[in-house]
PDB file of C-alpha atoms and ligand atoms in Angstrom:
ATOM      1  CA  MET N 799     101.918 102.737 103.746  1.00  0.00           C
ATOM      2  CA  ILE N 800      99.421  99.554 105.587  1.00  0.00           C
ATOM      3  CA  LYS N 801      97.675 100.889 108.288  1.00  0.00           C
ATOM      4  CA  SER N 802      98.214  99.397 111.814  1.00  0.00           C
ATOM      5  CA  LYS N 803      95.560  98.497 113.936  1.00  0.00           C
ATOM      6  CA  GLY N 804      96.359  97.693 118.177  1.00  0.00           C
ATOM      7  CA  TRP N 805      96.360  96.086 120.365  1.00  0.00           C
ATOM      8  CA  ASN N 806      92.473  94.885 121.335  1.00  0.00           C
ATOM      9  CA  TRP N 807      93.500  94.937 125.196  1.00  0.00           C
ATOM     10  CA  GLU N 808      90.149  93.416 125.467  1.00  0.00           C
ATOM     11  CA  ILE N 809      90.918  89.937 125.160  1.00  0.00           C
ATOM     12  CA  VAL N 810      94.270  90.440 127.186  1.00  0.00           C
ATOM     13  CA  LYS N 811      93.731  88.299 130.093  1.00  0.00           C
ATOM     14  CA  GLU N 812      95.241  90.290 133.148  1.00  0.00           C
ATOM     15  CA  ASP N 813      96.698  88.832 136.330  1.00  0.00           C
ATOM     16  CA  GLU N 814      99.440  89.999 138.698  1.00  0.00           C
ATOM     17  CA  ASN N 815     101.801  87.548 136.882  1.00  0.00           C
ATOM     18  CA  CYS N 816     100.912  88.273 133.763  1.00  0.00           C
ATOM     19  CA  ILE N 817     104.010  90.333 131.473  1.00  0.00           C
ATOM     20  CA  TRP N 818     101.678  93.074 130.397  1.00  0.00           C
ATOM     21  CA  LYS N 819     101.209  94.133 134.427  1.00  0.00           C
ATOM     22  CA  ASN N 820     105.226  93.709 135.286  1.00  0.00           C
ATOM     23  CA  PRO N 821     107.833  96.332 134.473  1.00  0.00           C
ATOM     24  CA  SER N 822     110.493  94.997 131.528  1.00  0.00           C
ATOM     25  CA  ILE N 823     113.951  94.321 133.099  1.00  0.00           C
ATOM     26  CA  GLU N 824     115.983  96.830 130.620  1.00  0.00           C
ATOM     27  CA  SER N 825     113.313  99.569 132.036  1.00  0.00           C
ATOM     28  CA  TYR N 826     114.610  99.098 135.510  1.00  0.00           C
ATOM     29  CA  TYR N 827     118.725 100.043 133.997  1.00  0.00           C
ATOM     30  CA  LEU N 828     116.387 102.793 131.703  1.00  0.00           C
ATOM     31  CA  LEU N 829     114.941 104.232 135.305  1.00  0.00           C
ATOM     32  CA  ASN N 830     118.178 104.569 137.233  1.00  0.00           C
ATOM     33  CA  ARG N 831     120.083 106.008 133.975  1.00  0.00           C
ATOM     34  CA  TRP N 832     117.254 108.549 133.125  1.00  0.00           C
ATOM     35  CA  ALA N 833     116.674 109.158 136.734  1.00  0.00           C
ATOM     36  CA  SER N 834     120.675 110.182 137.486  1.00  0.00           C
ATOM     37  CA  GLN N 835     120.574 112.009 134.207  1.00  0.00           C
ATOM     38  CA  ASN N 836     117.719 113.914 134.747  1.00  0.00           C
ATOM     39  CA  LYS N 837     115.597 113.552 132.355  1.00  0.00           C
ATOM     40  CA  LYS N 838     112.299 113.451 133.760  1.00  0.00           C
ATOM     41  CA  ASP N 839     110.335 114.648 131.069  1.00  0.00           C
ATOM     42  CA  LEU N 840     109.291 110.447 129.298  1.00  0.00           C
ATOM     43  CA  LEU N 841     106.989 109.723 126.577  1.00  0.00           C
ATOM     44  CA  ASP N 842     105.494 106.161 127.091  1.00  0.00           C
ATOM     45  CA  LEU N 843     104.990 105.230 123.527  1.00  0.00           C
ATOM     46  CA  GLY N 844     103.118 102.584 122.888  1.00  0.00           C
ATOM     47  CA  CYS N 845     102.093 102.187 126.655  1.00  0.00           C
ATOM     48  CA  GLY N 846      99.765  99.489 126.004  1.00  0.00           C
ATOM     49  CA  ILE N 847      97.780  99.016 129.469  1.00  0.00           C
ATOM     50  CA  GLY N 848     100.581 100.922 131.434  1.00  0.00           C
ATOM     51  CA  ARG N 849     103.184  98.987 132.961  1.00  0.00           C
ATOM     52  CA  HIS N 850     105.981 101.272 132.640  1.00  0.00           C
ATOM     53  CA  ALA N 851     104.353 104.679 132.689  1.00  0.00           C
ATOM     54  CA  ILE N 852     103.196 103.706 136.398  1.00  0.00           C
ATOM     55  CA  MET N 853     106.381 102.758 137.142  1.00  0.00           C
ATOM     56  CA  PHE N 854     108.575 105.836 135.853  1.00  0.00           C
ATOM     57  CA  GLY N 855     105.509 107.949 137.745  1.00  0.00           C
ATOM     58  CA  LYS N 856     105.842 106.242 140.797  1.00  0.00           C
ATOM     59  CA  ASN N 857     109.311 107.155 141.082  1.00  0.00           C
ATOM     60  CA  GLY N 858     109.410 111.294 140.092  1.00  0.00           C
ATOM     61  CA  PHE N 859     108.690 111.286 136.038  1.00  0.00           C
ATOM     62  CA  ASN N 860     106.615 113.172 134.528  1.00  0.00           C
ATOM     63  CA  VAL N 861     105.194 110.576 131.655  1.00  0.00           C
ATOM     64  CA  SER N 862     102.631 111.097 128.802  1.00  0.00           C
ATOM     65  CA  CYS N 863     100.889 108.062 127.672  1.00  0.00           C
ATOM     66  CA  PHE N 864     100.209 107.465 123.471  1.00  0.00           C
ATOM     67  CA  ASP N 865      98.269 104.483 122.307  1.00  0.00           C
ATOM     68  CA  ILE N 866      96.354 104.085 119.359  1.00  0.00           C
ATOM     69  CA  SER N 867      94.444 101.872 121.751  1.00  0.00           C
ATOM     70  CA  GLU N 868      91.785 103.173 122.996  1.00  0.00           C
ATOM     71  CA  ASP N 869      91.157 100.467 125.581  1.00  0.00           C
ATOM     72  CA  GLY N 870      95.187 100.609 126.456  1.00  0.00           C
ATOM     73  CA  ILE N 871      94.997 104.159 127.292  1.00  0.00           C
ATOM     74  CA  ASN N 872      91.458 103.421 129.239  1.00  0.00           C
ATOM     75  CA  LYS N 873      93.643 100.950 130.862  1.00  0.00           C
ATOM     76  CA  THR N 874      96.201 102.814 131.884  1.00  0.00           C
ATOM     77  CA  ARG N 875      94.227 105.879 132.999  1.00  0.00           C
ATOM     78  CA  LYS N 876      92.503 103.821 135.931  1.00  0.00           C
ATOM     79  CA  TRP N 877      95.492 101.908 136.625  1.00  0.00           C
ATOM     80  CA  ALA N 878      97.517 105.719 137.501  1.00  0.00           C
ATOM     81  CA  GLU N 879      94.552 106.794 139.208  1.00  0.00           C
ATOM     82  CA  SER N 880      94.470 103.548 141.828  1.00  0.00           C
ATOM     83  CA  GLU N 881      97.983 104.986 142.500  1.00  0.00           C
ATOM     84  CA  GLY N 882      97.692 108.189 142.606  1.00  0.00           C
ATOM     85  CA  LEU N 883      99.448 108.722 140.143  1.00  0.00           C
ATOM     86  CA  LYS N 884      98.379 112.136 137.051  1.00  0.00           C
ATOM     87  CA  PHE N 885      99.265 111.618 133.697  1.00  0.00           C
ATOM     88  CA  ASN N 886      99.025 113.593 129.984  1.00  0.00           C
ATOM     89  CA  TYR N 887      96.999 111.234 127.505  1.00  0.00           C
ATOM     90  CA  MET N 888      96.567 111.039 124.567  1.00  0.00           C
ATOM     91  CA  VAL N 889      95.445 108.653 121.972  1.00  0.00           C
ATOM     92  CA  GLY N 890      96.457 108.260 118.003  1.00  0.00           C
ATOM     93  CA  ASP N 891      99.108 106.511 115.558  1.00  0.00           C
ATOM     94  CA  MET N 892     102.625 106.662 115.942  1.00  0.00           C
ATOM     95  CA  LEU N 893     103.298 108.115 111.919  1.00  0.00           C
ATOM     96  CA  GLU N 894     101.578 111.755 113.039  1.00  0.00           C
ATOM     97  CA  LEU N 895     103.025 112.768 116.552  1.00  0.00           C
ATOM     98  CA  PRO N 896     100.299 114.784 118.286  1.00  0.00           C
ATOM     99  CA  TYR N 897     103.037 116.619 120.048  1.00  0.00           C
ATOM    100  CA  ASN N 898     105.079 120.150 119.675  1.00  0.00           C
ATOM    101  CA  ASN N 899     109.142 119.868 118.449  1.00  0.00           C
ATOM    102  CA  ASP N 900     111.876 119.429 120.949  1.00  0.00           C
ATOM    103  CA  SER N 901     108.562 117.899 124.068  1.00  0.00           C
ATOM    104  CA  PHE N 902     110.667 114.874 125.797  1.00  0.00           C
ATOM    105  CA  ASP N 903     114.166 114.065 127.478  1.00  0.00           C
ATOM    106  CA  SER N 904     113.451 110.420 127.378  1.00  0.00           C
ATOM    107  CA  VAL N 905     111.354 108.196 124.535  1.00  0.00           C
ATOM    108  CA  LEU N 906     110.034 104.609 125.632  1.00  0.00           C
ATOM    109  CA  CYS N 907     108.936 102.038 122.928  1.00  0.00           C
ATOM    110  CA  VAL N 908     108.719  98.751 124.152  1.00  0.00           C
ATOM    111  CA  ASN N 909     107.563  96.350 121.652  1.00  0.00           C
ATOM    112  CA  VAL N 910     105.656  99.032 119.727  1.00  0.00           C
ATOM    113  CA  ILE N 911     108.035 100.782 116.518  1.00  0.00           C
ATOM    114  CA  SER N 912     107.698  97.120 115.075  1.00  0.00           C
ATOM    115  CA  HIS N 913     103.980  97.613 114.108  1.00  0.00           C
ATOM    116  CA  THR N 914     104.062  99.332 110.620  1.00  0.00           C
ATOM    117  CA  ASP N 915     105.857  98.510 107.431  1.00  0.00           C
ATOM    118  CA  THR N 916     109.192 100.322 105.884  1.00  0.00           C
ATOM    119  CA  GLU N 917     107.007 103.007 104.923  1.00  0.00           C
ATOM    120  CA  GLY N 918     105.907 103.906 108.238  1.00  0.00           C
ATOM    121  CA  MET N 919     109.237 102.989 110.268  1.00  0.00           C
ATOM    122  CA  LYS N 920     110.966 105.921 108.618  1.00  0.00           C
ATOM    123  CA  LYS N 921     107.555 108.153 109.401  1.00  0.00           C
ATOM    124  CA  VAL N 922     108.170 107.523 113.453  1.00  0.00           C
ATOM    125  CA  VAL N 923     111.699 107.820 113.181  1.00  0.00           C
ATOM    126  CA  ASN N 924     111.294 111.315 111.821  1.00  0.00           C
ATOM    127  CA  GLU N 925     108.415 111.962 114.311  1.00  0.00           C
ATOM    128  CA  LEU N 926     110.851 110.655 117.630  1.00  0.00           C
ATOM    129  CA  TYR N 927     113.253 112.991 115.900  1.00  0.00           C
ATOM    130  CA  ARG N 928     111.317 116.243 115.790  1.00  0.00           C
ATOM    131  CA  ILE N 929     109.219 115.319 119.800  1.00  0.00           C
ATOM    132  CA  MET N 930     112.856 115.385 121.465  1.00  0.00           C
ATOM    133  CA  LYS N 931     114.767 117.730 123.139  1.00  0.00           C
ATOM    134  CA  LYS N 932     118.193 117.690 121.767  1.00  0.00           C
ATOM    135  CA  ASP N 933     120.705 115.588 124.287  1.00  0.00           C
ATOM    136  CA  ALA N 934     117.225 113.215 124.818  1.00  0.00           C
ATOM    137  CA  GLU N 935     117.261 109.956 124.865  1.00  0.00           C
ATOM    138  CA  CYS N 936     114.977 107.023 123.271  1.00  0.00           C
ATOM    139  CA  TYR N 937     114.548 103.703 123.940  1.00  0.00           C
ATOM    140  CA  LEU N 938     113.150 101.069 121.457  1.00  0.00           C
ATOM    141  CA  THR N 939     112.668  97.324 120.302  1.00  0.00           C
ATOM    142  CA  LEU N 940     113.157  96.427 117.149  1.00  0.00           C
ATOM    143  CA  GLY N 941     111.972  92.363 115.759  1.00  0.00           C
ATOM    144  CA  SER N 942     114.949  90.923 114.251  1.00  0.00           C
ATOM    145  CA  LYS N 943     114.975  89.607 110.869  1.00  0.00           C
ATOM    146  CA  ASP N 944     116.360  86.285 112.847  1.00  0.00           C
ATOM    147  CA  THR N 945     113.560  85.926 114.750  1.00  0.00           C
ATOM    148  CA  TRP N 946     110.940  83.077 114.033  1.00  0.00           C
ATOM    149  CA  GLY N 947     108.180  85.336 112.964  1.00  0.00           C
ATOM    150  CA  PHE N 948     109.819  86.904 110.003  1.00  0.00           C
ATOM    151  CA  LYS N 949     110.938  83.259 108.776  1.00  0.00           C
ATOM    152  CA  GLN N 950     106.777  82.020 108.674  1.00  0.00           C
ATOM    153  CA  THR N 951     107.069  82.839 105.131  1.00  0.00           C
ATOM    154  CA  ASP N 952     103.219  81.841 104.393  1.00  0.00           C
ATOM    155  CA  TRP N 953     102.814  84.757 106.364  1.00  0.00           C
ATOM    156  CA  PRO N 954     102.473  87.318 103.840  1.00  0.00           C
ATOM    157  CA  LEU N 955     105.629  89.819 102.730  1.00  0.00           C
ATOM    158  CA  VAL N 956     104.140  93.364 102.454  1.00  0.00           C
ATOM    159  CA  ASP N 957     108.203  94.994 101.296  1.00  0.00           C
ATOM    160  CA  PRO N 958     111.172  93.350 101.857  1.00  0.00           C
ATOM    161  CA  ASN N 959     111.489  94.192 105.779  1.00  0.00           C
ATOM    162  CA  THR N 960     107.636  93.502 106.826  1.00  0.00           C
ATOM    163  CA  ARG N 961     105.295  90.397 107.574  1.00  0.00           C
ATOM    164  CA  LEU N 962     101.813  90.561 108.087  1.00  0.00           C
ATOM    165  CA  ARG N 963     101.411  88.407 111.269  1.00  0.00           C
ATOM    166  CA  MET N 964      98.653  85.432 111.370  1.00  0.00           C
ATOM    167  CA  GLU N 965      98.534  84.135 114.493  1.00  0.00           C
ATOM    168  CA  GLU N 966      95.663  84.383 116.061  1.00  0.00           C
ATOM    169  CA  GLY N 967      95.282  86.901 119.208  1.00  0.00           C
ATOM    170  CA  PRO N 968      96.040  90.732 119.763  1.00  0.00           C
ATOM    171  CA  GLU N 969      98.346  91.270 117.344  1.00  0.00           C
ATOM    172  CA  TYR N 970      95.835  89.141 113.894  1.00  0.00           C
ATOM    173  CA  LYS N 971      96.981  90.700 110.927  1.00  0.00           C
ATOM    174  CA  THR N 972      98.889  93.407 112.252  1.00  0.00           C
ATOM    175  CA  PRO N 973     102.351  94.547 109.673  1.00  0.00           C
ATOM    176  CA  HIS N 974     105.290  93.672 111.937  1.00  0.00           C
ATOM    177  CA  PHE N 975     108.643  94.865 110.534  1.00  0.00           C
ATOM    178  CA  TYR N 976     111.632  92.966 110.994  1.00  0.00           C
ATOM    179  CA  ALA N 977     115.165  94.449 111.223  1.00  0.00           C
ATOM    180  CA  ASP N 978     119.004  94.153 110.958  1.00  0.00           C
ATOM    181  CA  TYR N 979     121.993  95.614 112.213  1.00  0.00           C
ATOM    182  CA  ASP N 980     122.872  97.809 108.954  1.00  0.00           C
ATOM    183  CA  LEU N 981     118.894  98.138 108.217  1.00  0.00           C
ATOM    184  CA  ILE N 982     119.155  99.823 112.224  1.00  0.00           C
ATOM    185  CA  MET N 983     122.716 102.220 111.616  1.00  0.00           C
ATOM    186  CA  ASP N 984     120.907 103.454 108.322  1.00  0.00           C
ATOM    187  CA  LEU N 985     117.010 104.469 110.110  1.00  0.00           C
ATOM    188  CA  PHE N 986     118.791 106.470 112.896  1.00  0.00           C
ATOM    189  CA  LYS N 987     121.748 107.876 111.208  1.00  0.00           C
ATOM    190  CA  ASP N 988     120.588 111.469 112.371  1.00  0.00           C
ATOM    191  CA  PHE N 989     121.070 110.200 116.044  1.00  0.00           C
ATOM    192  CA  LYS N 990     124.116 109.143 118.041  1.00  0.00           C
ATOM    193  CA  ILE N 991     123.391 105.361 118.758  1.00  0.00           C
ATOM    194  CA  VAL N 992     123.626 104.351 122.688  1.00  0.00           C
ATOM    195  CA  ASN N 993     124.337 101.302 122.580  1.00  0.00           C
ATOM    196  CA  ILE N 994     122.668  98.736 120.456  1.00  0.00           C
ATOM    197  CA  ARG N 995     121.870  94.279 121.363  1.00  0.00           C
ATOM    198  CA  GLN N 996     120.248  91.672 120.106  1.00  0.00           C
ATOM    199  CA  VAL N 997     118.147  89.767 122.932  1.00  0.00           C
ATOM    200  CA  VAL N 998     116.987  86.221 121.623  1.00  0.00           C
ATOM    201  CA  ASP N 999     113.758  85.563 124.885  1.00  0.00           C
ATOM    202  CA  TYR N1000     112.840  81.710 124.904  1.00  0.00           C
ATOM    203  CA  TYR N1001     108.783  80.997 125.295  1.00  0.00           C
ATOM    204  CA  GLU N1002     106.684  77.449 125.181  1.00  0.00           C
ATOM    205  CA  ARG N1003     102.721  77.847 124.100  1.00  0.00           C
ATOM    206  CA  ASP N1004     101.430  74.721 122.819  1.00  0.00           C
ATOM    207  CA  ASN N1005     104.547  72.045 123.787  1.00  0.00           C
ATOM    208  CA  LYS N1006     106.551  73.762 121.070  1.00  0.00           C
ATOM    209  CA  VAL N1007     109.653  76.445 121.876  1.00  0.00           C
ATOM    210  CA  PHE N1008     109.578  79.172 120.577  1.00  0.00           C
ATOM    211  CA  ASP N1009     113.093  81.681 120.021  1.00  0.00           C
ATOM    212  CA  SER N1010     111.579  85.675 119.955  1.00  0.00           C
ATOM    213  CA  TYR N1011     114.784  87.666 118.233  1.00  0.00           C
ATOM    214  CA  HIS N1012     115.029  91.328 119.068  1.00  0.00           C
ATOM    215  CA  TYR N1013     117.420  94.295 118.696  1.00  0.00           C
ATOM    216  CA  HIS N1014     117.094  96.227 121.924  1.00  0.00           C
ATOM    217  CA  VAL N1015     118.101 100.009 120.703  1.00  0.00           C
ATOM    218  CA  ILE N1016     119.397 103.577 122.919  1.00  0.00           C
ATOM    219  CA  ILE N1017     119.618 106.125 120.601  1.00  0.00           C
ATOM    220  CA  LYS N1018     120.473 110.042 121.489  1.00  0.00           C
ATOM    221  CA  LYS N1019     119.538 112.916 119.704  1.00  0.00           C
ATOM    222  CA  ILE N1020     122.425 115.263 119.366  1.00  0.00           C
TER     223      ILE N1020
HETATM  224  C1  LIG B1988     103.308  94.453 122.471  1.00  0.00           C
HETATM  225  S1  LIG B1988     102.131  95.661 123.122  1.00  0.00           S
HETATM  226  C2  LIG B1988     103.702  96.626 124.200  1.00  0.00           C
HETATM  227  C3  LIG B1988     103.269  97.777 125.246  1.00  0.00           C
HETATM  228  C4  LIG B1988     104.266  98.434 126.209  1.00  0.00           C
HETATM  229  N1  LIG B1988     104.788  98.970 125.387  1.00  0.00           N
HETATM  230  C5  LIG B1988     104.227  97.861 127.585  1.00  0.00           C
HETATM  231  O1  LIG B1988     105.448  97.123 126.685  1.00  0.00           O
HETATM  232  O2  LIG B1988     104.327  97.218 127.739  1.00  0.00           O
HETATM  233  C6  LIG B1988     102.511  97.205 121.585  1.00  0.00           C
HETATM  234  C7  LIG B1988     101.122  98.543 122.233  1.00  0.00           C
HETATM  235  O3  LIG B1988     102.077  99.096 120.999  1.00  0.00           O
HETATM  236  C8  LIG B1988     100.311 100.189 120.850  1.00  0.00           C
HETATM  237  N2  LIG B1988     100.332  99.670 119.036  1.00  0.00           N
HETATM  238  C9  LIG B1988     100.667  99.419 117.755  1.00  0.00           C
HETATM  239  N3  LIG B1988     100.758 100.056 116.714  1.00  0.00           N
HETATM  240  C10 LIG B1988     100.581 101.400 117.075  1.00  0.00           C
HETATM  241  C11 LIG B1988     100.736 102.739 116.379  1.00  0.00           C
HETATM  242  N4  LIG B1988     100.360 103.122 115.150  1.00  0.00           N
HETATM  243  N5  LIG B1988     100.377 103.998 117.499  1.00  0.00           N
HETATM  244  C12 LIG B1988     100.284 104.107 118.478  1.00  0.00           C
HETATM  245  N6  LIG B1988     100.443 102.750 119.134  1.00  0.00           N
HETATM  246  C13 LIG B1988     100.532 101.134 118.666  1.00  0.00           C
HETATM  247  C14 LIG B1988      99.220  98.182 120.419  1.00  0.00           C
HETATM  248  O4  LIG B1988      97.880  99.315 121.093  1.00  0.00           O
HETATM  249  C15 LIG B1988      99.955  97.730 121.708  1.00  0.00           C
HETATM  250  O5  LIG B1988      99.744  98.845 123.127  1.00  0.00           O
END
């Protein structure tokens, strides 16, 4: 199995418009959904610099922040303290989560769990199942095989679903697992799939348009 390196948040420029400081569109829906279901013990798995932890913390959730990147956790802590919020923090690898069985009502994994290979993905899915309470929900995103990254045939293919990402930047040489519908149904067969969508985001870089396809999935432990 290839080891995931996590992000180097020191090289990411932060300003108020930076996407990593502004919650994702879907998180507003999840906040409403999980608040109304009283699913308030929340794990932000791969919290980055804390954009979702802060949002849920401000709305009365008990937030645990977890990331393999120590500088991500430090930045989250600094931001939370400046808002007067108290969270639980842990640095570690998602392949072995440092939490007891049945710990959380809700888990957020926004653009995180694809940072591994197929063997690693199976471990993460088992870990999610273990740490979620019965009826808990998890929202996760997975890179899709339709996305431009998976089509980069000069990026090393380390197993049938995984490429090493060779772009300069915080993800340089990290493994990326790419999914399709059947693979997702098989991976999460022990959960109830509440919702599954494939979403395409467009962005421009160096005068080129990139189409980035992700699956957005809500699973429930039954
Ligand atoms: C694209 S960022 C997303 C951050 C955050 N979820 C957000 O939406 O703002 C991916 C995050 O996953 C973390 N990560 C990557 N591999 C990981 C692993 N094996 N265990 C835990 N965190 C990991 C990275 O360090 C990084 O902070």
